[in-house]
GROMACS .gro file of C-alpha atoms in nm:
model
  421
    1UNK     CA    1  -0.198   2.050   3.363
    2UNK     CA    2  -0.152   1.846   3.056
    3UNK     CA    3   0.195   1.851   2.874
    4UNK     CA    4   0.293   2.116   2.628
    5UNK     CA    5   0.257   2.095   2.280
    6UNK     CA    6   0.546   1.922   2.068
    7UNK     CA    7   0.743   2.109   1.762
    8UNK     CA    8   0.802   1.949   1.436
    9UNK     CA    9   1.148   1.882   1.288
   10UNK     CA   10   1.277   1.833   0.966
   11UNK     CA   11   1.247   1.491   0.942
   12UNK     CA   12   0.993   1.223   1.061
   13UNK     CA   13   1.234   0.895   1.023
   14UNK     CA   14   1.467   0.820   1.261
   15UNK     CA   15   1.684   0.515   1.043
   16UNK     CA   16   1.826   0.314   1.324
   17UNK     CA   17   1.938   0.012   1.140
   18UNK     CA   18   1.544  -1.041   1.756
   19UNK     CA   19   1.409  -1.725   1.918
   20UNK     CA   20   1.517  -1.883   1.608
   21UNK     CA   21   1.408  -1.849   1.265
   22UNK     CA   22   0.990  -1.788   1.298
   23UNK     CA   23   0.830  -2.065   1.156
   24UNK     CA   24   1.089  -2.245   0.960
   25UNK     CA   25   1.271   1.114   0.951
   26UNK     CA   26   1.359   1.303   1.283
   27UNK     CA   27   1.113   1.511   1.479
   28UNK     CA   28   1.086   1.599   1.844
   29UNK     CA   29   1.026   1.349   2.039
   30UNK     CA   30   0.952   1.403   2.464
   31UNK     CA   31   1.195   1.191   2.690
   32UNK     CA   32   1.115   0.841   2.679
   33UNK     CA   33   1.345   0.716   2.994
   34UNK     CA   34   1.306   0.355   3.080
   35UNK     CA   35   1.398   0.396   3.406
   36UNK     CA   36   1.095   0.186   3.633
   37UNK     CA   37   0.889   0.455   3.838
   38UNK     CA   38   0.880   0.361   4.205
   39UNK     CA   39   0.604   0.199   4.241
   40UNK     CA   40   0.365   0.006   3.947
   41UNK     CA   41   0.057  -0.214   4.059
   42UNK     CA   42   0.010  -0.598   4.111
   43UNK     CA   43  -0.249  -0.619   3.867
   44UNK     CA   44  -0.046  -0.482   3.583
   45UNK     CA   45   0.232  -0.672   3.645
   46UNK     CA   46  -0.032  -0.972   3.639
   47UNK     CA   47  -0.108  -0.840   3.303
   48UNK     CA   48   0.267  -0.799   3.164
   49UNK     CA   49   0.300  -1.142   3.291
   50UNK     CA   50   0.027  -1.259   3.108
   51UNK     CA   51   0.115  -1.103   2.742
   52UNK     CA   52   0.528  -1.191   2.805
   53UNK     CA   53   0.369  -1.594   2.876
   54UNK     CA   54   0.229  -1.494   2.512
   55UNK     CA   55   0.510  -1.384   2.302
   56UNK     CA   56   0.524  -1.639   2.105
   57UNK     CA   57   0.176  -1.663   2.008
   58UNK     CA   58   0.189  -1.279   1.920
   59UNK     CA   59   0.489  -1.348   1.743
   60UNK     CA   60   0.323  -1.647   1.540
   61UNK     CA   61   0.001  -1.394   1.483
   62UNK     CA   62   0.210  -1.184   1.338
   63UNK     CA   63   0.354  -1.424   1.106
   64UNK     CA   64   0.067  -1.534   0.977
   65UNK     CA   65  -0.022  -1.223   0.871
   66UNK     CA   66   0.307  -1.055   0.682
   67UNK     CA   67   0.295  -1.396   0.506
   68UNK     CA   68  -0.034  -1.316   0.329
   69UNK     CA   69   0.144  -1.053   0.104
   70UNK     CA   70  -0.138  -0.727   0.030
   71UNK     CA   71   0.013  -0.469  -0.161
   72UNK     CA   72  -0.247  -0.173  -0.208
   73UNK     CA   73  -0.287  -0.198  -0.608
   74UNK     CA   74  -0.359  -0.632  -0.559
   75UNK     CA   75  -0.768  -0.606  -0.477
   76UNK     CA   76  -0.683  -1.011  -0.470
   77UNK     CA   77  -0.426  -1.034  -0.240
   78UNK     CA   78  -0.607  -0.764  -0.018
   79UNK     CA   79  -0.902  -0.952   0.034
   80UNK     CA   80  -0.728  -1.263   0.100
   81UNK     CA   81  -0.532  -1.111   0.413
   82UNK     CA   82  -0.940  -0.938   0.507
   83UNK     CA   83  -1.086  -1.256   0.516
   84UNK     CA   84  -0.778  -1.432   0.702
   85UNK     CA   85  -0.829  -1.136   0.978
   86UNK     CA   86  -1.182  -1.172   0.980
   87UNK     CA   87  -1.173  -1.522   1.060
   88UNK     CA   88  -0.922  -1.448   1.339
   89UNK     CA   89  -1.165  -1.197   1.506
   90UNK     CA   90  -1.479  -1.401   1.432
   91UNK     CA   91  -1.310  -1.662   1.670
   92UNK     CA   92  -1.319  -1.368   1.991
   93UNK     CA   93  -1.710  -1.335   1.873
   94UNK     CA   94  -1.700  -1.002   1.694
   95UNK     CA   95  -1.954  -0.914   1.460
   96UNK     CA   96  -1.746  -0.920   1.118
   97UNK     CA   97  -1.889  -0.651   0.839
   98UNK     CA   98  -1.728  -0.616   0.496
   99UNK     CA   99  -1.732  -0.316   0.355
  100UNK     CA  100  -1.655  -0.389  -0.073
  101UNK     CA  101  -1.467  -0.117  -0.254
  102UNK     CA  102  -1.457  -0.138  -0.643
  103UNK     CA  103  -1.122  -0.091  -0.710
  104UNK     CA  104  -0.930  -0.183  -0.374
  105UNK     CA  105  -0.979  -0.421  -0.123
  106UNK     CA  106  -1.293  -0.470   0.124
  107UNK     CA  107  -1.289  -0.300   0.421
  108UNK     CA  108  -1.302  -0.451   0.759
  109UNK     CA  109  -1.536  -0.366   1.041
  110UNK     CA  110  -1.536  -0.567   1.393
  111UNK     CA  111  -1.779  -0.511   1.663
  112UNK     CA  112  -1.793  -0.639   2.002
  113UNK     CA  113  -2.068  -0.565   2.262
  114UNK     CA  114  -1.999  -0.423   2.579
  115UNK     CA  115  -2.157  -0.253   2.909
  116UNK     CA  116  -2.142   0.124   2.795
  117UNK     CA  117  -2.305   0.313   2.566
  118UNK     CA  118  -2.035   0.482   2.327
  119UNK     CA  119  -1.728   0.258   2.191
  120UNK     CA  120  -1.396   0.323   2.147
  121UNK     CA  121  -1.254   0.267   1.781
  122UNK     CA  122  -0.959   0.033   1.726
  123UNK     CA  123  -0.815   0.211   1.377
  124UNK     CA  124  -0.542   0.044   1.116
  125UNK     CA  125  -0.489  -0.126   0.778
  126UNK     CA  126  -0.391  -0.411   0.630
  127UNK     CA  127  -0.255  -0.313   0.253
  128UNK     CA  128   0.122  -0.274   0.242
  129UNK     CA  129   0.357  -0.087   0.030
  130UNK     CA  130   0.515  -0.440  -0.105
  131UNK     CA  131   0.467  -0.619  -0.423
  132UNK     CA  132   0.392  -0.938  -0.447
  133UNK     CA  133   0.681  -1.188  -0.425
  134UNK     CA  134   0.876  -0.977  -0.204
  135UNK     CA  135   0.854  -1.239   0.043
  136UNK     CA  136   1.093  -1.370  -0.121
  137UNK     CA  137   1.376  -1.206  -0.057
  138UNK     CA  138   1.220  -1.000   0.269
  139UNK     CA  139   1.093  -1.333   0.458
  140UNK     CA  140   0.957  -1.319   0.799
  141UNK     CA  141   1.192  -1.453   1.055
  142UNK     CA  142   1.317  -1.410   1.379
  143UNK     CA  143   1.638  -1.312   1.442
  144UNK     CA  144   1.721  -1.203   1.806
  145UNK     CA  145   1.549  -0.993   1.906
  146UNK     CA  146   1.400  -0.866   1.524
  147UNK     CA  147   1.104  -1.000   1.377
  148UNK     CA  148   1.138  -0.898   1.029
  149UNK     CA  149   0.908  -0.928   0.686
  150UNK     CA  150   0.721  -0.716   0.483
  151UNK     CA  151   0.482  -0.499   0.641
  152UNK     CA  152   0.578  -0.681   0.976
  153UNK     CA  153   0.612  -0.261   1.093
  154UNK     CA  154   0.385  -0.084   0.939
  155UNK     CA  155   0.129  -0.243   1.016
  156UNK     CA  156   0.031  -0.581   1.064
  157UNK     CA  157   0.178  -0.621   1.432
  158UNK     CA  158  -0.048  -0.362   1.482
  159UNK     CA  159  -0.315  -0.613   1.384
  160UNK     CA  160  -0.200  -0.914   1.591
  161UNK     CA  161  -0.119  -0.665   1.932
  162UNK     CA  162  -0.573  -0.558   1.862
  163UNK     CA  163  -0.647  -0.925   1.834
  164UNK     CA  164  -0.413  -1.030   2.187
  165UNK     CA  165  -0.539  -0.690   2.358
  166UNK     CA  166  -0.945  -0.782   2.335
  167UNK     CA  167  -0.858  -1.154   2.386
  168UNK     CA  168  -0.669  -1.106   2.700
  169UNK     CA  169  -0.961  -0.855   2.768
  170UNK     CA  170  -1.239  -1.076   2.723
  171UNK     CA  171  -0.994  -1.392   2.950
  172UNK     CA  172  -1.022  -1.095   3.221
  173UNK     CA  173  -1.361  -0.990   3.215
  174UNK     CA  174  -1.487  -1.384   3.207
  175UNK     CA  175  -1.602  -1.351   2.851
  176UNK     CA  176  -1.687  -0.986   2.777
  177UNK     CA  177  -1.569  -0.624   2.765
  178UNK     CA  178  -1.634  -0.360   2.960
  179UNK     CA  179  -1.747  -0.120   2.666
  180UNK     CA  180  -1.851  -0.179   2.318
  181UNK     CA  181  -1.503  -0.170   2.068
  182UNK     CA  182  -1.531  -0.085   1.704
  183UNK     CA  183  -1.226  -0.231   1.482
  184UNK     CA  184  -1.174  -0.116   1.161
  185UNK     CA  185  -0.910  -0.206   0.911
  186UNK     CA  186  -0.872  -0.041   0.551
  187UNK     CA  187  -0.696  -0.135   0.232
  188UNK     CA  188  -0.613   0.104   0.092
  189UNK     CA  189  -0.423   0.347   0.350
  190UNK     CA  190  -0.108   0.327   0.190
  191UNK     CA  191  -0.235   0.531  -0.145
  192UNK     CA  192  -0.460   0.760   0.042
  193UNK     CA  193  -0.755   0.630   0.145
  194UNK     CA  194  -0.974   0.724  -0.111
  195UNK     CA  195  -1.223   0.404  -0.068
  196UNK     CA  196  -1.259   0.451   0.332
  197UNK     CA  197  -1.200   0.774   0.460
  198UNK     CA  198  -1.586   0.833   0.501
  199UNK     CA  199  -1.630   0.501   0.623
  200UNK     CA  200  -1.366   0.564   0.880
  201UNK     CA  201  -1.520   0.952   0.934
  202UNK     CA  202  -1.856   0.774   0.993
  203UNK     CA  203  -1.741   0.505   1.278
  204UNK     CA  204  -1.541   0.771   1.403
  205UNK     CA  205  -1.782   1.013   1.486
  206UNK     CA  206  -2.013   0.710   1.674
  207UNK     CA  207  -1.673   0.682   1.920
  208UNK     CA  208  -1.543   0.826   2.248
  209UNK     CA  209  -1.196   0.777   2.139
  210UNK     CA  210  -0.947   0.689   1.843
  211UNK     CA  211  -0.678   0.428   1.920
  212UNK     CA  212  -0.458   0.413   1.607
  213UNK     CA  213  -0.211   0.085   1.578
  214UNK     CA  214  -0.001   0.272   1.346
  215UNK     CA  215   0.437   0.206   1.426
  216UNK     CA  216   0.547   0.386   1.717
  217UNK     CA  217   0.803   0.639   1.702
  218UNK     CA  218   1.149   0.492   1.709
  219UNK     CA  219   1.304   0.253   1.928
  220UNK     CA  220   1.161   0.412   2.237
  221UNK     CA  221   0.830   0.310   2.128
  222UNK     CA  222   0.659   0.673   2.107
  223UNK     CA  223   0.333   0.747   2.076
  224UNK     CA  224   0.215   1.018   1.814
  225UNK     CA  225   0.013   1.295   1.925
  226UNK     CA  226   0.026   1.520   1.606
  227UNK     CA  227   0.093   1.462   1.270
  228UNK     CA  228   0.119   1.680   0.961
  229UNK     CA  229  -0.161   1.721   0.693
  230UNK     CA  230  -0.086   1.581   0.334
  231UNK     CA  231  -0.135   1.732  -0.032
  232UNK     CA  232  -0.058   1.639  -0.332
  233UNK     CA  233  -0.059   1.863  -0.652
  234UNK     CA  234   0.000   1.821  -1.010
  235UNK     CA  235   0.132   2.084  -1.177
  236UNK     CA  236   0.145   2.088  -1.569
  237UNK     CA  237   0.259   2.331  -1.856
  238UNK     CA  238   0.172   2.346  -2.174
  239UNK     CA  239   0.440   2.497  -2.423
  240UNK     CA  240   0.456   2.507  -2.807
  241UNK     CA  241   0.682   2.230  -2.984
  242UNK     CA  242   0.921   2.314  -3.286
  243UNK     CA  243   1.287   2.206  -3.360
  244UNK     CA  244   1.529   2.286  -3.139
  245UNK     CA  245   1.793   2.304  -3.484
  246UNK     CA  246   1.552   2.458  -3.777
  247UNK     CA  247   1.292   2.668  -3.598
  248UNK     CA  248   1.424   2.713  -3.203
  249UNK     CA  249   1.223   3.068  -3.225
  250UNK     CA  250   0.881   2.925  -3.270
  251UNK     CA  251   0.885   2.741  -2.998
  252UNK     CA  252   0.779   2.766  -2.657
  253UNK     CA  253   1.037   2.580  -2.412
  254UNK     CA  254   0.749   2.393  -2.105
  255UNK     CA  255   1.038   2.288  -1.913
  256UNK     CA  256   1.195   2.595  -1.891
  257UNK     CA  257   0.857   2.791  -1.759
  258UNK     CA  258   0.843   2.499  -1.536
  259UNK     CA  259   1.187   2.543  -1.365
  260UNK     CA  260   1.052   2.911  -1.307
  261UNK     CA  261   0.759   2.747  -1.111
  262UNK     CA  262   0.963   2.514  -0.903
  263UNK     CA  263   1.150   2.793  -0.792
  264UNK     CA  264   0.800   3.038  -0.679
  265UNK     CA  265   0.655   2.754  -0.510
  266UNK     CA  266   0.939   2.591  -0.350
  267UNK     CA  267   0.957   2.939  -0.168
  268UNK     CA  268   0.624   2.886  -0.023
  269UNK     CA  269   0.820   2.636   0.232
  270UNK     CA  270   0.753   2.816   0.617
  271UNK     CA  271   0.950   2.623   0.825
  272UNK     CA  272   0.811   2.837   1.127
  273UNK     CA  273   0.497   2.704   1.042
  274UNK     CA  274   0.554   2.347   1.013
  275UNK     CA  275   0.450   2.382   0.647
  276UNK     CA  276   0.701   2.238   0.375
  277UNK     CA  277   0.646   2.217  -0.031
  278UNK     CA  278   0.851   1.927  -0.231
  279UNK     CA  279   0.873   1.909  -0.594
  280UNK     CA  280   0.931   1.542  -0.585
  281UNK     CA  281   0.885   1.409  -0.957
  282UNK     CA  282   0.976   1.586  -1.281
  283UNK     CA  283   0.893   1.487  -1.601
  284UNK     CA  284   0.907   1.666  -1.955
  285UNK     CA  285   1.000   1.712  -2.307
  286UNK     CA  286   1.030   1.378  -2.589
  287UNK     CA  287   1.370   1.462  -2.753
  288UNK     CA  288   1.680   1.688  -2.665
  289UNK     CA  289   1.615   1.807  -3.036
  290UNK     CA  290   1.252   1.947  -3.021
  291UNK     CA  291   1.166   2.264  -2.769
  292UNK     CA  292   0.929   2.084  -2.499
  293UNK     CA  293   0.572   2.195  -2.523
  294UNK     CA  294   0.465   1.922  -2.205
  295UNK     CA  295   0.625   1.917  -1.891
  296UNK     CA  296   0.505   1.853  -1.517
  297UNK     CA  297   0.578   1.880  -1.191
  298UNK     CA  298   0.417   1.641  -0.882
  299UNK     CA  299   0.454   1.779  -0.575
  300UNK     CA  300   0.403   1.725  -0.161
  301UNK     CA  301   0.266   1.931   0.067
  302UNK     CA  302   0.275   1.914   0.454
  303UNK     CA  303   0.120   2.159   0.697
  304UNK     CA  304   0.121   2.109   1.098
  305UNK     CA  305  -0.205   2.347   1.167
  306UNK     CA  306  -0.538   2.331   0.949
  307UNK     CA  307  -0.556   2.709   0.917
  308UNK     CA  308  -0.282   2.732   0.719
  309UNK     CA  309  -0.464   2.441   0.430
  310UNK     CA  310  -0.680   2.743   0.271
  311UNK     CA  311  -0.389   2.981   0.237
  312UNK     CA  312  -0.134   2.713   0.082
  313UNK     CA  313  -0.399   2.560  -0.136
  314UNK     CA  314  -0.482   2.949  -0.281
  315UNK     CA  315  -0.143   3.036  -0.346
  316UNK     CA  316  -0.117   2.713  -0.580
  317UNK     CA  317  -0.420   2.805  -0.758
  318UNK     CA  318  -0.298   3.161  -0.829
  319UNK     CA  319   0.000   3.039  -1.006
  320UNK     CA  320   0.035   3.225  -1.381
  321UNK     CA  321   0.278   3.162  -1.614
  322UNK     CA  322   0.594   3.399  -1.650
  323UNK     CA  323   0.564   3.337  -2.015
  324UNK     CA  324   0.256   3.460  -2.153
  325UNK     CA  325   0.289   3.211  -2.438
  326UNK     CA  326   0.297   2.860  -2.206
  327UNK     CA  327  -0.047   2.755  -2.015
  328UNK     CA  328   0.014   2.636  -1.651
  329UNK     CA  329  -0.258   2.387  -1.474
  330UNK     CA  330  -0.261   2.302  -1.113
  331UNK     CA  331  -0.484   1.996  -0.984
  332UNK     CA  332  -0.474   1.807  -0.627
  333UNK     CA  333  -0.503   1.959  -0.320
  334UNK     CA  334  -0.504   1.895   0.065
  335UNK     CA  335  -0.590   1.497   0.129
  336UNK     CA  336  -0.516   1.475   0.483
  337UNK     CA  337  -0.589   1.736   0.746
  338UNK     CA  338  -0.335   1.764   1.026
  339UNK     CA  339  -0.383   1.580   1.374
  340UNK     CA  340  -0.312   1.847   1.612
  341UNK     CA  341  -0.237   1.838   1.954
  342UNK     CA  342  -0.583   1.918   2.067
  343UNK     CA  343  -0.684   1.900   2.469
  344UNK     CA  344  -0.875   1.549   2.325
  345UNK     CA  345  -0.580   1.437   2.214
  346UNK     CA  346  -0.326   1.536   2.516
  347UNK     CA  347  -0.617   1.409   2.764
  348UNK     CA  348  -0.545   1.051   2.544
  349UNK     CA  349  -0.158   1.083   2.595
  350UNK     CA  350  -0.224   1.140   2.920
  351UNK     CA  351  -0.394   0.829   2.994
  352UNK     CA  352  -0.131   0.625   2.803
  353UNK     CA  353   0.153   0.731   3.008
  354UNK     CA  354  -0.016   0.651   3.327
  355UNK     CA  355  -0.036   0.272   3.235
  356UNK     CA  356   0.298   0.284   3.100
  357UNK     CA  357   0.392   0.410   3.448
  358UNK     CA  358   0.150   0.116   3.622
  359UNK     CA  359   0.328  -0.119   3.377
  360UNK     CA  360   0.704   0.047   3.440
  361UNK     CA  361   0.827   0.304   3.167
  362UNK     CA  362   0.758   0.599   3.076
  363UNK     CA  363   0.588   0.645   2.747
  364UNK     CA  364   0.718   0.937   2.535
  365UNK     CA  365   0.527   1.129   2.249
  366UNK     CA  366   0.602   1.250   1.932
  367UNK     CA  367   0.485   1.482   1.651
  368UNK     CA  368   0.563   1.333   1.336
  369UNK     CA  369   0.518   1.455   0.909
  370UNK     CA  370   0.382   1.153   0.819
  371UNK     CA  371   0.047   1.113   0.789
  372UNK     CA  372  -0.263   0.817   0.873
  373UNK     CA  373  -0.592   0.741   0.870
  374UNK     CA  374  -0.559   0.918   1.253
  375UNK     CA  375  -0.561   1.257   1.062
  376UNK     CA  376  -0.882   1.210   0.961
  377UNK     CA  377  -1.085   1.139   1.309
  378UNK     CA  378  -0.849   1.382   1.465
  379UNK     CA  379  -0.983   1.652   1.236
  380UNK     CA  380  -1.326   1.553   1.312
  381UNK     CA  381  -1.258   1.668   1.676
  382UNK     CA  382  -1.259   1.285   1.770
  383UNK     CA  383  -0.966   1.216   2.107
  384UNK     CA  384  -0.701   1.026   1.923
  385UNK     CA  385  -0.387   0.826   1.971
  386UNK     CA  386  -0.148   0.724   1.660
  387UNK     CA  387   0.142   0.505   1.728
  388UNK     CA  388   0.018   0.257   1.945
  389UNK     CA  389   0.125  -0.050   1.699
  390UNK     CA  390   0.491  -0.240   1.713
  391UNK     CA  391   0.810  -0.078   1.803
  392UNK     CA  392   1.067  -0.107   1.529
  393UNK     CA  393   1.215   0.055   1.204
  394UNK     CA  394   1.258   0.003   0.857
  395UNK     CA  395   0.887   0.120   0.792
  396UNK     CA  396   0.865   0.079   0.378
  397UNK     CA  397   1.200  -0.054   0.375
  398UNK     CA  398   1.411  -0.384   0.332
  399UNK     CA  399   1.508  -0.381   0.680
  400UNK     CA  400   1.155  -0.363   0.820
  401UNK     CA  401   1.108  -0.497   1.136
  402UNK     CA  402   1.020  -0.545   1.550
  403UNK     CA  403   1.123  -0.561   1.840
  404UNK     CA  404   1.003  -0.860   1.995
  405UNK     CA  405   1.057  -0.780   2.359
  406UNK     CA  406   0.845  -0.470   2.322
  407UNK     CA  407   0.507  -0.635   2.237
  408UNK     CA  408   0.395  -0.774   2.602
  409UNK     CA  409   0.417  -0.441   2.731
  410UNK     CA  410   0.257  -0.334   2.392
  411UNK     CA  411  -0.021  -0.479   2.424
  412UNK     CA  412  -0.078  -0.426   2.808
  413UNK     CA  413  -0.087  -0.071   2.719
  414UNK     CA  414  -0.335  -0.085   2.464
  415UNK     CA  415  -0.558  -0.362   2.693
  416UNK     CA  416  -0.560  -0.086   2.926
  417UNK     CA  417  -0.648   0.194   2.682
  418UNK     CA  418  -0.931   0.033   2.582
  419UNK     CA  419  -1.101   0.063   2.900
  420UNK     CA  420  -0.997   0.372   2.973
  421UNK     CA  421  -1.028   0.626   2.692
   0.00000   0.00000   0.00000
């Protein structure tokens, strides 16, 4: 019987505040004991061996990587960290393919050969949330057992623990893999994906399974077996300006209708549900002496369960003004479908936590708010895993960083997902 299904909580961060220097919201989560089972096998303790003889190339992988800064809205700076990751899987013989976006940076597809038929899909990105120059004062370093720098988290350890996985891989299997692997890394995951969701949808559907090298879930290292759908809607009123002083009667107050719709769709919020609305940004008006006719609302929507996307996305589109005089607009809608916690999925989890067990811990799951590109090949029906990238916290954050001890047995788990799934 596979494990139960998880319940959401209010919030998906849990805040928990690492060698030498390198280089000159809380939801349920299963228990994640350390405790060793009784008995784990000689060949993956052969493999832990092998990836804790290679911390410090993992670390130094990683390194290389959070110090090619690629914020989302820098096309430049995006490519330059593509091409520095293509090089560094052109040198285990994959098959490099750009994919060019317009007005982000290219996407990355590897491919390796292998001695099935279907492949399984290694999923992640490489834009981060950072500007440029943050390196600055955010630089990657060691510093016990923290590796910190920007986008160290979320996710270019992710990256590095793909490239030791299929290296260690191909060391075992005297030069090749036992099944064809698909990697693909986006740019432009951080702002929604606009550029490569089909692309991802596409390779996706070609796949047996969805590993996605997304952050775990907190310092237990977590994987994520549901996440919540995103929306985003943009709410505007139109009013009628006049002076607030001379002619207050003429006019038509936007902000003030506004406030009115805050309050009706704030109250769609079903916590039962898993489905939350969150007027996040508020703008309006020019001058405290004219009556506003512009004001505007942006606001987030999460749901847990893809049924309930038609009903909050009509209930939007039905708002009508309480004032008869103002004009209300609503655009946006739902981006990201949820990843449930299908049988696909919970078959996936399942296979996870019995190499955790070979390997000695047990692995823990977690359904989170946030969403990923995961969302999108889960809702395609697609078996998926999220959370299989570094263990940390500080995701988007100026204490960003990893736990260095985690990544051998990181990437032992996700060399032995890859022949599995």
């Amino acid at each position: 019987m596979l494990p139960g299904p998880l319940t959401f909580a209010r919030n998906e961060r849990a805040h928990v505040t690492g060698y030498n220097n390198c280089r000159n919201s809380k939801l349920a989560v299963s228990s994640a004991s350390r405790k060793s089972p009784k008995y784990h096998s000689a060949e993956a303790e052969r493999r832990l061996a092998y990836f804790k003889e290679r911390r410090e190339q993992i670390v130094s992988t990683i390194c290389d990587l959070v110090e090619i800064e690629s914020p989302s809205d820098n096309k430049v700076a995006v490519d330059r960290v593509a091409e520095a990751v293509a090089e560094k899987f052109s040198r285990l013989g994959g098959e490099i393919r750009f994919h060019r976006a317009k007005d982000f940076g290219s996407h990355l597809q590897v491919n390796f050969g292998g001695r099935s038929a279907k492949p399984v899909l290694l999923l992640g990105h490489y834009d981060t949330v950072y500007a440029l120059g943050t390196l600055a004062t955010m630089p990657c370093r060691v510093a016990g057992n923290k590796l910190t720098g920007p986008g160290v988290l979320d996710m270019k350890s992710g990256i590095a623990l793909m490239l030791h996985a299929l290296a260690a891989l191909q060391e075992w299997h005297k030069g090749g893999l036992l099944r064809p692997v698909t990697v693909l890394l986006v740019s432009d995951e951080e702002v929604g994906s606009s550029s490569s969701r089909a692309i991802t949808e596409a390779l996706a559907k070609r796949a047996a399974a969805v590993l996605v090298l997304e952050p775990s879930y907190g310092r237990e290292g977590a994987v994520k077996t549901a996440r919540k759908g995103v929306g985003d809607y943009l709410l505007k009123v139109t009013g009628k300006a006049a002076h607030a002083g001379l002619d207050f009667k003429k006019g038509v107050n936007a902000i003030r209708e506004l406030a009115r719709q805050i309050e009706k769709v704030s109250g769609f919020t079903d916590l039962k549900k898993g489905l939350t609305v969150n007027v996040g940004v508020v703008s309006g008006g020019s001058r405290t002496n004219v009556v506003p006719a512009q004001a505007e609302a942006q606001i987030d929507v999460r749901i847990a369960r893809l049924k309930d996307a038609a009903g909050i996305d009509k209930k939007m589109r039905r708002l009508r003004p309480f004032n008869g005089q103002c004009k209300i607009e609503i655009g946006g809608g739902i981006n990201r479908p949820p990843m449930e916690r299908t049988a696909g999925v919970a078959a996936l989890y399942v296979q996870a936590a019995a190499i955790a067990r070979e390997l000695g811990w047990k692995l823990g799951e977690a359904a989170v708010g946030g969403g990923s590109d995961g969302n999108f090949t889960a809702g395609l029906g697609i078996p998926t895993l999220d959370g299989l990238g570094g263990v940390g916290d500080g995701a988007h954050a100026t204490h960003e960083h990893i736990l260095i001890s985690e990544l051998p047995r990181r990437a032992a788990l996700i060399a032995g997902l890859i022949e599995r799934a």
